[in-house]
mmCIF file of C-alpha atoms and ligand atoms in Angstrom:
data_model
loop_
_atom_site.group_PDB
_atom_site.id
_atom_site.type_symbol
_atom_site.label_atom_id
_atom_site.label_comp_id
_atom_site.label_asym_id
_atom_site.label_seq_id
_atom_site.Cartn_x
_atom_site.Cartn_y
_atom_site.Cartn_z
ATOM 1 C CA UNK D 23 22.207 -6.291 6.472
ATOM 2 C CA UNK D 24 18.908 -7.990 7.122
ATOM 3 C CA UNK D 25 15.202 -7.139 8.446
ATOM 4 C CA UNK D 26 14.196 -5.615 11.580
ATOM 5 C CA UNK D 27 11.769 -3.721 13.229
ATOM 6 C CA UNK D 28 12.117 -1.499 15.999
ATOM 7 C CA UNK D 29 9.785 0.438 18.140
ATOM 8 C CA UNK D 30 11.169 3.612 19.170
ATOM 9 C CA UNK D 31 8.283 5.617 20.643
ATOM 10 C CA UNK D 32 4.547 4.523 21.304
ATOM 11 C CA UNK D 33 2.025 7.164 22.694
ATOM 12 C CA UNK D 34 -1.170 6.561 24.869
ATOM 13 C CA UNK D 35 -3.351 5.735 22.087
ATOM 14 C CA UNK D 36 -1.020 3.059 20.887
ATOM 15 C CA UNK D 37 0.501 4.681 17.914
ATOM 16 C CA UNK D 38 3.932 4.145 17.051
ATOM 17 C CA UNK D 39 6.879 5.241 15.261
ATOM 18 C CA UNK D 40 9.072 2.580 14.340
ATOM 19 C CA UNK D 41 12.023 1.525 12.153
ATOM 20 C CA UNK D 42 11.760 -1.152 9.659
ATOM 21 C CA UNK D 43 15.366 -2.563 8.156
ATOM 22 C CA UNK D 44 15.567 -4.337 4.833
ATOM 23 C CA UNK D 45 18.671 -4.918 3.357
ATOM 24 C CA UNK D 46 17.234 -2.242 0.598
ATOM 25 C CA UNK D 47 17.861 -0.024 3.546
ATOM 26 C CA UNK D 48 15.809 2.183 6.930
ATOM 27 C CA UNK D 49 12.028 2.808 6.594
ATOM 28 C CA UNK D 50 10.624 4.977 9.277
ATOM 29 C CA UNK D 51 7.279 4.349 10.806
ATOM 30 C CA UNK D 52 4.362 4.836 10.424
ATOM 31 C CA UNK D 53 5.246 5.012 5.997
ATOM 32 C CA UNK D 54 2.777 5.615 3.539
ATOM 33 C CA UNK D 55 3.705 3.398 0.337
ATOM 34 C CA UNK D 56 3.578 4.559 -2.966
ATOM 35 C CA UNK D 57 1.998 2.646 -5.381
ATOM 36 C CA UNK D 58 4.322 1.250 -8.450
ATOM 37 C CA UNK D 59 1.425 -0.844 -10.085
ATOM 38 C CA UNK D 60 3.713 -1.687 -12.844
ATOM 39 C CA UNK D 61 7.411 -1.316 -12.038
ATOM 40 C CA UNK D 62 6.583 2.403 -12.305
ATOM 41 C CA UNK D 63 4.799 4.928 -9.728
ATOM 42 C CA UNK D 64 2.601 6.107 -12.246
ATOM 43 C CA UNK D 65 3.836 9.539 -13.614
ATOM 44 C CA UNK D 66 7.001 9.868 -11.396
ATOM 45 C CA UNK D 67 11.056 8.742 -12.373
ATOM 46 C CA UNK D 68 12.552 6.893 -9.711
ATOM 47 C CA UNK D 69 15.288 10.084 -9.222
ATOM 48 C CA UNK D 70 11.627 11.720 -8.478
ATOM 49 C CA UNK D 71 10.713 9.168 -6.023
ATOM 50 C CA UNK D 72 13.776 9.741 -4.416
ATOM 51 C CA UNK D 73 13.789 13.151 -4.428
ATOM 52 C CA UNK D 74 10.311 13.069 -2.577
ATOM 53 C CA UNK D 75 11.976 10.998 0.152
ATOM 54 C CA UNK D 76 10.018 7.675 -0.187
ATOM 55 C CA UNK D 77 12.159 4.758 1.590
ATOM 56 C CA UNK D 78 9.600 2.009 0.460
ATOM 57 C CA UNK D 79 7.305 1.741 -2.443
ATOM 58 C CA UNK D 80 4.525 -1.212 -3.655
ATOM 59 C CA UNK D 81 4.957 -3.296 -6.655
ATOM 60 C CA UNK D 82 1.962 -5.754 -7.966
ATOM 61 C CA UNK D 83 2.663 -8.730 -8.383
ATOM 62 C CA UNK D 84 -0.817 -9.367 -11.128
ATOM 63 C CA UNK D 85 0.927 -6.777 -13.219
ATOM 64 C CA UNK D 86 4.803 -8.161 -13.236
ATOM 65 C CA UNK D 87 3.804 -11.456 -13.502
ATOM 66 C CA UNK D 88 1.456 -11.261 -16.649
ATOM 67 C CA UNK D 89 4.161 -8.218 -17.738
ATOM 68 C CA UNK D 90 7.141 -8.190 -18.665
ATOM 69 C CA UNK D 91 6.776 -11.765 -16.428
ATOM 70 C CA UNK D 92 8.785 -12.444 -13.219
ATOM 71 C CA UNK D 93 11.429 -15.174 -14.955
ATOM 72 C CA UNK D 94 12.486 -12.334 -17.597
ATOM 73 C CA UNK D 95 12.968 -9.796 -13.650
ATOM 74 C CA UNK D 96 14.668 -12.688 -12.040
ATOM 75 C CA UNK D 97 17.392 -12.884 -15.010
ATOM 76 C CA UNK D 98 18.149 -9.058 -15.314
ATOM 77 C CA UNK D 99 18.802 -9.291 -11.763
ATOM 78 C CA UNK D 100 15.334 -8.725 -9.713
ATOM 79 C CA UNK D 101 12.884 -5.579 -9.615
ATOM 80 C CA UNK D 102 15.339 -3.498 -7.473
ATOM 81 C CA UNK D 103 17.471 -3.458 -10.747
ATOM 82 C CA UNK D 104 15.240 -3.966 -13.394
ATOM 83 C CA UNK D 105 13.857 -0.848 -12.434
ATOM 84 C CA UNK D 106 16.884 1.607 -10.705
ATOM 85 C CA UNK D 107 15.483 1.778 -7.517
ATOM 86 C CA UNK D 108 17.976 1.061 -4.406
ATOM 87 C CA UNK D 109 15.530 1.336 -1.766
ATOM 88 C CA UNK D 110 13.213 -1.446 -0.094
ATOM 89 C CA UNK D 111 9.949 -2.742 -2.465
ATOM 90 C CA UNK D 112 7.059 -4.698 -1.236
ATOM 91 C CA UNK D 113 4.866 -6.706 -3.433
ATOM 92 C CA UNK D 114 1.289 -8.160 -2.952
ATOM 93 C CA UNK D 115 0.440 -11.314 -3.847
ATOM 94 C CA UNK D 116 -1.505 -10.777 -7.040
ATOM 95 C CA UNK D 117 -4.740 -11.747 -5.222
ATOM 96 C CA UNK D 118 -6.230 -8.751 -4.631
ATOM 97 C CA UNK D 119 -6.263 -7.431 -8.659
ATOM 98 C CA UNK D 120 -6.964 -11.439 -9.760
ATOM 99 C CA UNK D 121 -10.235 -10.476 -7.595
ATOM 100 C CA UNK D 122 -10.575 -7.031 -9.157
ATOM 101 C CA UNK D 123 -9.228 -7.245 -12.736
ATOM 102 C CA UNK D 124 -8.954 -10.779 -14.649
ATOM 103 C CA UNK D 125 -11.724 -12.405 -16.003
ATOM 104 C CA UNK D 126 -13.515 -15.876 -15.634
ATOM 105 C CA UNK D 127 -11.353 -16.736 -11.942
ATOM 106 C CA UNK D 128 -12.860 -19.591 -10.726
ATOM 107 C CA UNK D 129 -11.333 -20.283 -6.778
ATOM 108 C CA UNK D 130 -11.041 -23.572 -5.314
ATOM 109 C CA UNK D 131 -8.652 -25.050 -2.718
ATOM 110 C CA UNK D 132 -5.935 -25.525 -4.937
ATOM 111 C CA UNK D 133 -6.164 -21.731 -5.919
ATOM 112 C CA UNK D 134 -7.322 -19.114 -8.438
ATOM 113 C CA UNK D 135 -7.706 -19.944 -11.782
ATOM 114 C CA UNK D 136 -8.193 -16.747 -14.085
ATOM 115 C CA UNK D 137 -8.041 -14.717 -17.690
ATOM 116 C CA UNK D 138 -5.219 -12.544 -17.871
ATOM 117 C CA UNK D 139 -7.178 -8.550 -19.073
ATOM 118 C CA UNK D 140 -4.176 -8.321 -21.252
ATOM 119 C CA UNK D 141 -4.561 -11.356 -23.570
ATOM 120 C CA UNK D 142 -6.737 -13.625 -22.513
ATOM 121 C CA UNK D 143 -4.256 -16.291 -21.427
ATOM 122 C CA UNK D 144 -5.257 -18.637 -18.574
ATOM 123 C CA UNK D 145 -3.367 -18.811 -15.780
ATOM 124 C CA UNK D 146 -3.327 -20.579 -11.817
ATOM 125 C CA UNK D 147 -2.429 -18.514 -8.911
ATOM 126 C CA UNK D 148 -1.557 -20.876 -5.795
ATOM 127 C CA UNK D 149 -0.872 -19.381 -2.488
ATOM 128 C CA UNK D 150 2.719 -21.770 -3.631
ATOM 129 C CA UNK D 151 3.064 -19.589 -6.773
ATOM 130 C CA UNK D 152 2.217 -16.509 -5.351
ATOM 131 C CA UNK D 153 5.242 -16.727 -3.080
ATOM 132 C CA UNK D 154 7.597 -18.305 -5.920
ATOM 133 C CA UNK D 155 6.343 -14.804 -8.244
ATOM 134 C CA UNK D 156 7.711 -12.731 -5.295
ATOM 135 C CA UNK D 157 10.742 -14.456 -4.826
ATOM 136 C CA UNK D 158 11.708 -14.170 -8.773
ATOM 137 C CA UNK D 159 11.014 -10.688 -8.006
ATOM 138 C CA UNK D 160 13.274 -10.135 -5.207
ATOM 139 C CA UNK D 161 10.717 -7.962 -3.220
ATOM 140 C CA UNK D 162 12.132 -6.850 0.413
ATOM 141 C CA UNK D 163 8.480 -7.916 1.695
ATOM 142 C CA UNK D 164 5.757 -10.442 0.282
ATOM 143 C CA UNK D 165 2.528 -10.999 0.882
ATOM 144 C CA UNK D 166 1.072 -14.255 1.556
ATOM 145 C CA UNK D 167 -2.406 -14.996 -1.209
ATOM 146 C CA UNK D 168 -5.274 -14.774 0.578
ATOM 147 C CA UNK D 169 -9.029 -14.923 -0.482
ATOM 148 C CA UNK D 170 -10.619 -11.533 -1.227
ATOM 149 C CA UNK D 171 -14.312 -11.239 -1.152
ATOM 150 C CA UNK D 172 -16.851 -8.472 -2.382
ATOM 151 C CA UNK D 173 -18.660 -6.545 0.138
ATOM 152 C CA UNK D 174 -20.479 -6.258 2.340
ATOM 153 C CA UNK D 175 -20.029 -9.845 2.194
ATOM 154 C CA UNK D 176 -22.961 -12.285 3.804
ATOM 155 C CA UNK D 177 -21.373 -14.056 7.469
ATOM 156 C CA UNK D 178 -21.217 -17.604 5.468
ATOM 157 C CA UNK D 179 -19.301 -16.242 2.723
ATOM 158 C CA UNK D 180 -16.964 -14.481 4.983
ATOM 159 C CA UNK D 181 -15.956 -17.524 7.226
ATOM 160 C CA UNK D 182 -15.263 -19.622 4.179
ATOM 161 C CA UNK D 183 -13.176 -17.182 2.663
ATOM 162 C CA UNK D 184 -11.232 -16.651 6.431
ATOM 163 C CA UNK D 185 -10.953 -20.667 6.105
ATOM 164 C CA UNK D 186 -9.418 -20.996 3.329
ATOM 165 C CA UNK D 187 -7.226 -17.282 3.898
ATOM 166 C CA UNK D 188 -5.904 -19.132 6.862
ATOM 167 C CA UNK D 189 -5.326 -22.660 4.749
ATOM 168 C CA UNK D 190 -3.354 -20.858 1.769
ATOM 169 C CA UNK D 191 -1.399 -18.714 4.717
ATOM 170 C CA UNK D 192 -0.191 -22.187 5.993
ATOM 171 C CA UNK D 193 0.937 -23.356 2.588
ATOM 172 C CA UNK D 194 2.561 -20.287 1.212
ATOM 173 C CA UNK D 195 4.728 -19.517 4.692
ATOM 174 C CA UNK D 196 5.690 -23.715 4.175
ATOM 175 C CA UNK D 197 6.617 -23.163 0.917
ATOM 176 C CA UNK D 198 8.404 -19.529 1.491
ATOM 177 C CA UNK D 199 10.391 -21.228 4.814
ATOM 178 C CA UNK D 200 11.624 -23.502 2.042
ATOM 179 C CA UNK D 201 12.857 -21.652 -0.511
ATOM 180 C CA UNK D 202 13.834 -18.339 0.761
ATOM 181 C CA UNK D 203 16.387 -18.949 2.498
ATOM 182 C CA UNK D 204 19.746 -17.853 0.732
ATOM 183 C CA UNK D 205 22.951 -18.753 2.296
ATOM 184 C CA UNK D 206 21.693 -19.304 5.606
ATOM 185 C CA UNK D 207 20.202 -15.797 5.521
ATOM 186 C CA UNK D 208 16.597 -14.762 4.731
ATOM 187 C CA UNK D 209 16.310 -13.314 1.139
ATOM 188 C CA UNK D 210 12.754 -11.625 1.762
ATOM 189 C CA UNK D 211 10.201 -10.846 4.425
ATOM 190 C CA UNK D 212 6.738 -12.778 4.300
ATOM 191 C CA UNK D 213 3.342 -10.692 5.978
ATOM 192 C CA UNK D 214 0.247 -12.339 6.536
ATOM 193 C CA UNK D 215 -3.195 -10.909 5.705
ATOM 194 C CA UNK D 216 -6.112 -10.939 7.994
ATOM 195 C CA UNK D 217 -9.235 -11.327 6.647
ATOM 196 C CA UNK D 218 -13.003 -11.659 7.790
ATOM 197 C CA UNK D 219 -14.336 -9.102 6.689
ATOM 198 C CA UNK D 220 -16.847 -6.763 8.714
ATOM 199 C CA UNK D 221 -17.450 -9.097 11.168
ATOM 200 C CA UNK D 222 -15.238 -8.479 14.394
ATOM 201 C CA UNK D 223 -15.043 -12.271 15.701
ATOM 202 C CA UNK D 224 -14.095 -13.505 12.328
ATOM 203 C CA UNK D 225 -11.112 -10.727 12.356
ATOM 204 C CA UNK D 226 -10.156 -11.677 15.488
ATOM 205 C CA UNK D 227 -10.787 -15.620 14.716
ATOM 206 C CA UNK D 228 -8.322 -14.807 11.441
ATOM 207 C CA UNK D 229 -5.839 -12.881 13.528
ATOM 208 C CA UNK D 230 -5.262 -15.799 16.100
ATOM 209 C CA UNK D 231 -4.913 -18.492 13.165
ATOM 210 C CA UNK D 232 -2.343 -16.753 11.306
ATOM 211 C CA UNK D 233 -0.674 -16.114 14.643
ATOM 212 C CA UNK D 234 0.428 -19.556 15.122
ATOM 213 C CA UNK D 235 2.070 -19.754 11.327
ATOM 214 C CA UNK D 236 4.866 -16.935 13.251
ATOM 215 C CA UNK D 237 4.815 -13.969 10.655
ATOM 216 C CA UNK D 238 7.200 -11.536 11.227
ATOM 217 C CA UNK D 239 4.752 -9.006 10.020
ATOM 218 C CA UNK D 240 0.777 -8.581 9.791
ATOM 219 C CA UNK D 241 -1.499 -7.339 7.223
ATOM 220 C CA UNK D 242 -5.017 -6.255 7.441
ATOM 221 C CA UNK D 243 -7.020 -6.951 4.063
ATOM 222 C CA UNK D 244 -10.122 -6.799 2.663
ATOM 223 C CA UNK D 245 -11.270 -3.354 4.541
ATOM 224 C CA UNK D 246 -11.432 0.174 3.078
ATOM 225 C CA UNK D 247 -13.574 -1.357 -0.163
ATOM 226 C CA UNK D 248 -16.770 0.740 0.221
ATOM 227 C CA UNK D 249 -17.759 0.289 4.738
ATOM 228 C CA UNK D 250 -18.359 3.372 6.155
ATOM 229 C CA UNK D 251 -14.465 4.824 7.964
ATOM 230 C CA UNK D 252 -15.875 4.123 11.781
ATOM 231 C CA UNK D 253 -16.352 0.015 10.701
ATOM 232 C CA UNK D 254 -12.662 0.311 8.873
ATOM 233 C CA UNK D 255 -11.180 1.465 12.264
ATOM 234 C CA UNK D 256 -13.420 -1.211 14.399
ATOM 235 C CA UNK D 257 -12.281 -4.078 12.402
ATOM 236 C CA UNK D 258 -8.679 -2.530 12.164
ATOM 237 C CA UNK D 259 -8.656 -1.867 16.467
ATOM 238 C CA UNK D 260 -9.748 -5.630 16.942
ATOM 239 C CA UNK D 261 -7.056 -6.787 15.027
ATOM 240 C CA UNK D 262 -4.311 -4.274 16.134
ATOM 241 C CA UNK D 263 -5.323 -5.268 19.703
ATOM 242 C CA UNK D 264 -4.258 -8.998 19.130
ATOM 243 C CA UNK D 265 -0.839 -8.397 17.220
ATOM 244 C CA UNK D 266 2.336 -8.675 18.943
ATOM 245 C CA UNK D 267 3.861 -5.195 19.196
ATOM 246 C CA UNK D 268 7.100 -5.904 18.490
ATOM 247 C CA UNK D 269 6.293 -6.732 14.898
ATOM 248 C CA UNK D 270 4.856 -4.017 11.771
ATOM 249 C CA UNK D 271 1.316 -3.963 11.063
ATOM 250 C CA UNK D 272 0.128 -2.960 7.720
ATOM 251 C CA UNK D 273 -3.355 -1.842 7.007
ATOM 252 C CA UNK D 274 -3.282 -2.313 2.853
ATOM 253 C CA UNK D 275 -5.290 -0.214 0.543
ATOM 254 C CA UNK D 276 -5.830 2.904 2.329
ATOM 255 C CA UNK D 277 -6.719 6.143 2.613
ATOM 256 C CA UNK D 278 -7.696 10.177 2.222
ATOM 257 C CA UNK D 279 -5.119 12.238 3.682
ATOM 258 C CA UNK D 280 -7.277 13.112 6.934
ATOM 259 C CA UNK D 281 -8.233 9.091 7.532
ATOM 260 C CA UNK D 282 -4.167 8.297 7.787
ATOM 261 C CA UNK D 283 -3.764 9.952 11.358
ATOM 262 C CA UNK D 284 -6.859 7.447 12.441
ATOM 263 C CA UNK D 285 -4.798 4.659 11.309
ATOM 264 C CA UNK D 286 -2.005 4.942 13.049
ATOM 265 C CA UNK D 287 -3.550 6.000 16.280
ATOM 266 C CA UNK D 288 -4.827 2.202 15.922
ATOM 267 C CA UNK D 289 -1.336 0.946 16.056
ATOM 268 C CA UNK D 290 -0.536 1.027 12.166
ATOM 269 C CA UNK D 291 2.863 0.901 10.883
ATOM 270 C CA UNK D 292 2.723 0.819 6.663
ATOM 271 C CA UNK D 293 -0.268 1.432 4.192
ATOM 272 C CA UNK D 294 -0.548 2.065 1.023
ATOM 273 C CA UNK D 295 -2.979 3.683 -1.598
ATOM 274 C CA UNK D 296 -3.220 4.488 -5.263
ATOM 275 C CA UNK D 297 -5.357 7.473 -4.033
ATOM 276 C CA UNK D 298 -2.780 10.312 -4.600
ATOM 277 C CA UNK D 299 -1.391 9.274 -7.816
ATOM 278 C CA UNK D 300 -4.903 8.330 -8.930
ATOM 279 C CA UNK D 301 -6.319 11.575 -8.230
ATOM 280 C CA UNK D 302 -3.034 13.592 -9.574
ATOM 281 C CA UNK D 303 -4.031 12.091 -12.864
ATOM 282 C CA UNK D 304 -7.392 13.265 -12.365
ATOM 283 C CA UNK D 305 -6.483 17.076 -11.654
ATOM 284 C CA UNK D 306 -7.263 16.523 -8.226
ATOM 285 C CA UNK D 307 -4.728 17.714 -5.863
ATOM 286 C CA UNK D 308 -4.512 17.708 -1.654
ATOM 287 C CA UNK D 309 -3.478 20.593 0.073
ATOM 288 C CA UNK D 310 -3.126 21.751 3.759
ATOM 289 C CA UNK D 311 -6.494 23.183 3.383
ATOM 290 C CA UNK D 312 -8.156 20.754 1.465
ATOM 291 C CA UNK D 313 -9.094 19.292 -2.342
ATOM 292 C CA UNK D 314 -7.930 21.358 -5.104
ATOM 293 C CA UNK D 315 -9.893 20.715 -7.902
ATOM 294 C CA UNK D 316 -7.618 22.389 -10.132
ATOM 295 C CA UNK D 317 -9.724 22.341 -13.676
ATOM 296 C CA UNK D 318 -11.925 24.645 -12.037
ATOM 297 C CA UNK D 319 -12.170 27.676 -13.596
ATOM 298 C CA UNK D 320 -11.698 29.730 -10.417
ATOM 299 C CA UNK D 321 -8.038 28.930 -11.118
ATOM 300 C CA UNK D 322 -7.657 30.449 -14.523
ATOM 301 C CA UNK D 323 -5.736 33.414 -13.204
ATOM 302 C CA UNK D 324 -4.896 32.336 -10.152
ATOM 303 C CA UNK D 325 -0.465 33.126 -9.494
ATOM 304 C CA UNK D 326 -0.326 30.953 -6.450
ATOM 305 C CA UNK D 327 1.086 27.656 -5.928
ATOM 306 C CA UNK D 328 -1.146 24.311 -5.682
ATOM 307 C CA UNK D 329 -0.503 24.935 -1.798
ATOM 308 C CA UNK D 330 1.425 28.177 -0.313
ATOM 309 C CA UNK D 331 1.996 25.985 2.558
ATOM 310 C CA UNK D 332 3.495 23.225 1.044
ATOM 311 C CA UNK D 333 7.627 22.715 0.365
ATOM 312 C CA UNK D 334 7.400 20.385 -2.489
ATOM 313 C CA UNK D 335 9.620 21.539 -6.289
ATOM 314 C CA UNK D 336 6.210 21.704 -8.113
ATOM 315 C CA UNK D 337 4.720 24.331 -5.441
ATOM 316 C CA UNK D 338 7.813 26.392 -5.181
ATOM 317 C CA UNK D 339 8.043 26.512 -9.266
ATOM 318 C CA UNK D 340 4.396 26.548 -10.463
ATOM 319 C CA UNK D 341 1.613 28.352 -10.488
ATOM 320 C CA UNK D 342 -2.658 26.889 -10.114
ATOM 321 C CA UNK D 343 -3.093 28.835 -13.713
ATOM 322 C CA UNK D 344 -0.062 26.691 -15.419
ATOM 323 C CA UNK D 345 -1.400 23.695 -14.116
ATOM 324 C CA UNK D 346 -4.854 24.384 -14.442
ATOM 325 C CA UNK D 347 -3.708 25.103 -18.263
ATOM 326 C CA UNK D 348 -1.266 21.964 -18.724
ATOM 327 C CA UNK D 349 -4.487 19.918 -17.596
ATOM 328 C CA UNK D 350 -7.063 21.625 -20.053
ATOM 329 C CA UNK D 351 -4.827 21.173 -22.771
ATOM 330 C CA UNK D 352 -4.007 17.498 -21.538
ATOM 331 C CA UNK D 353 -0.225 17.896 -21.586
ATOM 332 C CA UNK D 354 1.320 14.735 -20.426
ATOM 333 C CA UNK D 355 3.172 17.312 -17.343
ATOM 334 C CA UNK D 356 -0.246 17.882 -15.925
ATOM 335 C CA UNK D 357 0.032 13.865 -14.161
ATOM 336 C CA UNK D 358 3.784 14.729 -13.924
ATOM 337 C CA UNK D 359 3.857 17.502 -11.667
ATOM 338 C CA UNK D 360 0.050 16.710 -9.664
ATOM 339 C CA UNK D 361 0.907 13.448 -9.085
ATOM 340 C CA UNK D 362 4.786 14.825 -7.662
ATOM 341 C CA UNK D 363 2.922 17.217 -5.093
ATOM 342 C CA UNK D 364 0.308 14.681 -4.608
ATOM 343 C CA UNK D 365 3.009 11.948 -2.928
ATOM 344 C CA UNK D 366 5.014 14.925 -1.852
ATOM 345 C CA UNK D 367 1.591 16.062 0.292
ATOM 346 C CA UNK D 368 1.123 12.236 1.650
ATOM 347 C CA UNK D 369 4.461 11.917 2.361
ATOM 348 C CA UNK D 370 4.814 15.082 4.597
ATOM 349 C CA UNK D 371 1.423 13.996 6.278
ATOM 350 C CA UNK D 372 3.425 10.873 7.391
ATOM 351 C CA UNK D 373 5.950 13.430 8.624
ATOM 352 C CA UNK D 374 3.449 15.232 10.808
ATOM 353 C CA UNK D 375 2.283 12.311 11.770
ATOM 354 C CA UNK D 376 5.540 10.904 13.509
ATOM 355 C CA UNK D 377 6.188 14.219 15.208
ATOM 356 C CA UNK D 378 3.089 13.968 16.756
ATOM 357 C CA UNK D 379 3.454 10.541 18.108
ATOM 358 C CA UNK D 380 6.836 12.246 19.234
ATOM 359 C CA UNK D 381 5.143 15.342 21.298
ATOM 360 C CA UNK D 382 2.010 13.269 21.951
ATOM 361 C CA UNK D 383 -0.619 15.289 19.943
ATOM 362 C CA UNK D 384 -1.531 13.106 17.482
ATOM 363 C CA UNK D 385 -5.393 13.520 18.112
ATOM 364 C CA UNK D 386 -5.102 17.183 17.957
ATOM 365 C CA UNK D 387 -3.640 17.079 14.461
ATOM 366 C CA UNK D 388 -6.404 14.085 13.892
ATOM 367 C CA UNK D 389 -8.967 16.488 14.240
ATOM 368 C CA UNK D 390 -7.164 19.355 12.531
ATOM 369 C CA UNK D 391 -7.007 17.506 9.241
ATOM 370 C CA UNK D 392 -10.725 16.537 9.543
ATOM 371 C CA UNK D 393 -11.955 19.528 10.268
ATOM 372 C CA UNK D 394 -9.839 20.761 7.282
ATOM 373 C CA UNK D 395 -10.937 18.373 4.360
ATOM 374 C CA UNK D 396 -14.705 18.621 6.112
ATOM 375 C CA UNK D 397 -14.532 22.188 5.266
ATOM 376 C CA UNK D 398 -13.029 21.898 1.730
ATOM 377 C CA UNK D 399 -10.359 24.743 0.210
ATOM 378 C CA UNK D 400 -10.967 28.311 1.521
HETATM 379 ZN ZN1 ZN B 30 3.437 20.921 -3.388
#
C-alpha cells in the first residue's frame, strides 16, 4: 500500500473531510495529531493511543536525533518499531525546536548550526540532513527544514527568512527525490512549509514558490506563536486559497479546542498541538463546557466525572475529587489519566467536526464551542 489522499466531502465554506493513506494505514480528515515529542505521547502507552482512536501521531525529529539518535532507530528497524506503534507517524524537521530549544544556532545558507540542551554537543542541521534524519526514521510524512523566525517579525526579516525557506525547500525535496525511493516505490511522504510570516503577500509569495518544487502535501508554519486568532486565520485563508485541493494541508502547531473548527472551515486537513497533553500535565482539563481547572478546591467533594458528557475510560471510571486528589498529592496517574481525557476530548472534537462538514453545520458548532469556552465551566 502507498499514500493517497482523497476528498470525500467539501462544504460551502471549503472545509473538507478527507482520507489520507500511508502504508501505516487510513487517516480520516480533518485529524488532530498527537504530539510524541520523544518517541512517547507524553503520559500515554501506545495500547492507550490506540485505544483513544488516534490513526496518526507527531514525532520530533530535534529530540530523536540528539536521543537515542536516528542511526541507533534505523538499525532496530525504524520508529514504527522502535516504539510499537503500527499506525502512520509524521515527523518535523527539527527546525522548529533548533529555533526554540538549542543554544548558540547560528543560520547561514548552508544551514543551522547549534548546541544540543542535552550536552552541549555541536551539531549542523541542513535542509539535506533534515530529510536524511527522517528517512533513518522511517516517518510516513516529513517535513521539509525551513527557517523559523520570532515574532512579530520586521517585513525585511520575514522575506529573507521566506528566501531562504523556499532555497532549503528546493534542496531538501532534490535530495529526498533521490534517496527515498525504495524499490521503485516511495518510502515516505515529503510536505512543504509556508512561511512569511504575518504578512499576506509574503504567504502567498511563499505558497507559489514552493508550488513549483510539486509537494504532495502543504504545511503552514510559523503562525499560532503569539498573533492575535483573526491574523492566524488571514494568513492561513491566503494560503489555503492558493493550494491545490486535491492535496492535504496542514496548519502545524495549533490550537484550543474552540479555534480547531476555524481551521478547518479554512480548508485544513491535519494539525497538531502539544496543548492537550501540556495542559493534562498541568491539571488542566477541556470539557464540553469548558476549562476544568481541576486543583481547584471547588472539586474537593465533587462525585462527578471530569465531563458527564464525555465517553472517554477516565470519565466513565473517575471522579473530579480522585483526580483533584491524585494531582495535590502529585501522583504520577494525575498526567496519566488528564492527559488520556485530554486527547480523548480533542479527538472527539475532530469527530464533531467531520459530521458537521457531513450535515453542513460546521459554523453552527463553530460558534457553539466559542460561545462555550468564552463562558468558562458552569
Ligand atoms: Zn473524558
Amino acid at each position: 500500500m502507498s499514500f493517497s489522499f482523497e476528498v470525500k466531502k467539501a462544504d460551502a465554506s471549503g472545509a473538507r473531510v478527507g482520507r489520507l493513506t500511508t502504508p501505516h494505514g487510513a487517516v480520516t480528515t480533518p485529524v488532530f495529531m498527537p504530539v510524541g515529542t520523544a518517541a512517547s505521547v507524553k503520559a500515554l502507552t501506545q495500547e492507550a493511543l490506540e485505544e483513544l482512536g488516534a490513526e496518526i501521531i507527531l514525532g520530533n525529529t530535534y529530540h530523536l536525533y540528539l536521543r537515542p539518535g536516528h542511526e541507533l532507530i534505523r538499525k532496530l528497524g525504524g520508529l514504527h518499531r522502535f516504539m510499537a506503534w503500527p499506525r502512520s507517524i509524521l515527523t518535523d524537521s527539527g527546525g522548529y525546536q533548533v529555533f526554540s530549544l538549542s543554544e548558540l544556532r547560528k543560520i547561514t545558507d548552508e544551514g543551522v548550526r547549534f548546541r544540543s540542551h542535552l550536552d552541549g554537543s555541536e551539531h549542523l542541521l541542513t535542509p539535506e540532513k533534515a530529510a536524511e534524519v527522517q528517512l533513518a526514521l522511517g516517518s510516513d510524512i516529513a517535513m521539509v527544514l525551513d527557517e523559523c523566525i520570532e515574532t512579530p517579525a520586521p517585513r525585511e526579516a520575514a522575506e529573507s527568512a521566506l528566501k531562504r525557506t523556499t532555497v532549503w525547500a528546493g534542496r531538501a525535496r532534490k535530495h529526498f527525490l533521490e534517496y527515498a525511493t525504495r524499490n521503485g516505490e516511495l518510502a515516505q511522504w515529503q510536505f512543504g512549509i509556508v512561511q512569511g510570516a504575518t504578512f499576506a503577500d509574503l504567504r502567498r509569495e511563499s505558497a507559489r514558490q514552493l508550488l513549483e518544487l510539486d509537494f504532495p502535501g502543504y504545511a503552514v508554519g510559523g503562525l499560532a506563536v503569539g498573533e492575535p486568532q483573526a491574523l492566524t486565520c488571514e494568513m492561513t485563508g491566503e494560503v489555503a486559497a492558493l493550494l491545490p485541493s486535491e492535496r492535504p494541508r496542514y496548519l502545524m502547531g495549533v490550537g484550543r479546542p474552540e479555534q480547531l473548527a476555524d481551521y478547518v472551515a479554512l480548508g485544513i486537513d491535519m494539525m497538531d498541538c502539544v496543548l492537550p497533553t501540556r495542559a493534562a500535565r498541568h491539571a488542566c482539563l477541556y470539557t464540553s463546557e469548558g476549562r476544568v481547572l481541576i486543583k481547584n478546591a471547588r472539586y474537593a467533594q465533587d462525585t462527578q466525572p471530569i465531563d458527564p458528557a464525555c465517553s472517554c475510560s477516565v470519565c466513565r471510571r473517575y471522579s473530579r475529587a480522585y483526580l483533584r486528589h491524585l494531582f495535590a498529592a502529585g501522583e504520577i496517574t494525575a498526567a496519566i489519566l488528564a492527559t488520556h481525557h485530554n486527547v480523548h476530548f480533542y479527538l472527539d472534537i475532530m469527530r464533531q467536526i467531520r459530521e458537521a462538514i457531513e450535515f453542513g453545520n460546521l459554523a453552527k458548532f463553530s460558534s457553539a464551542m466559542h460561545a462555550r469556552y468564552a463562558a468558562g465551566p458552569s
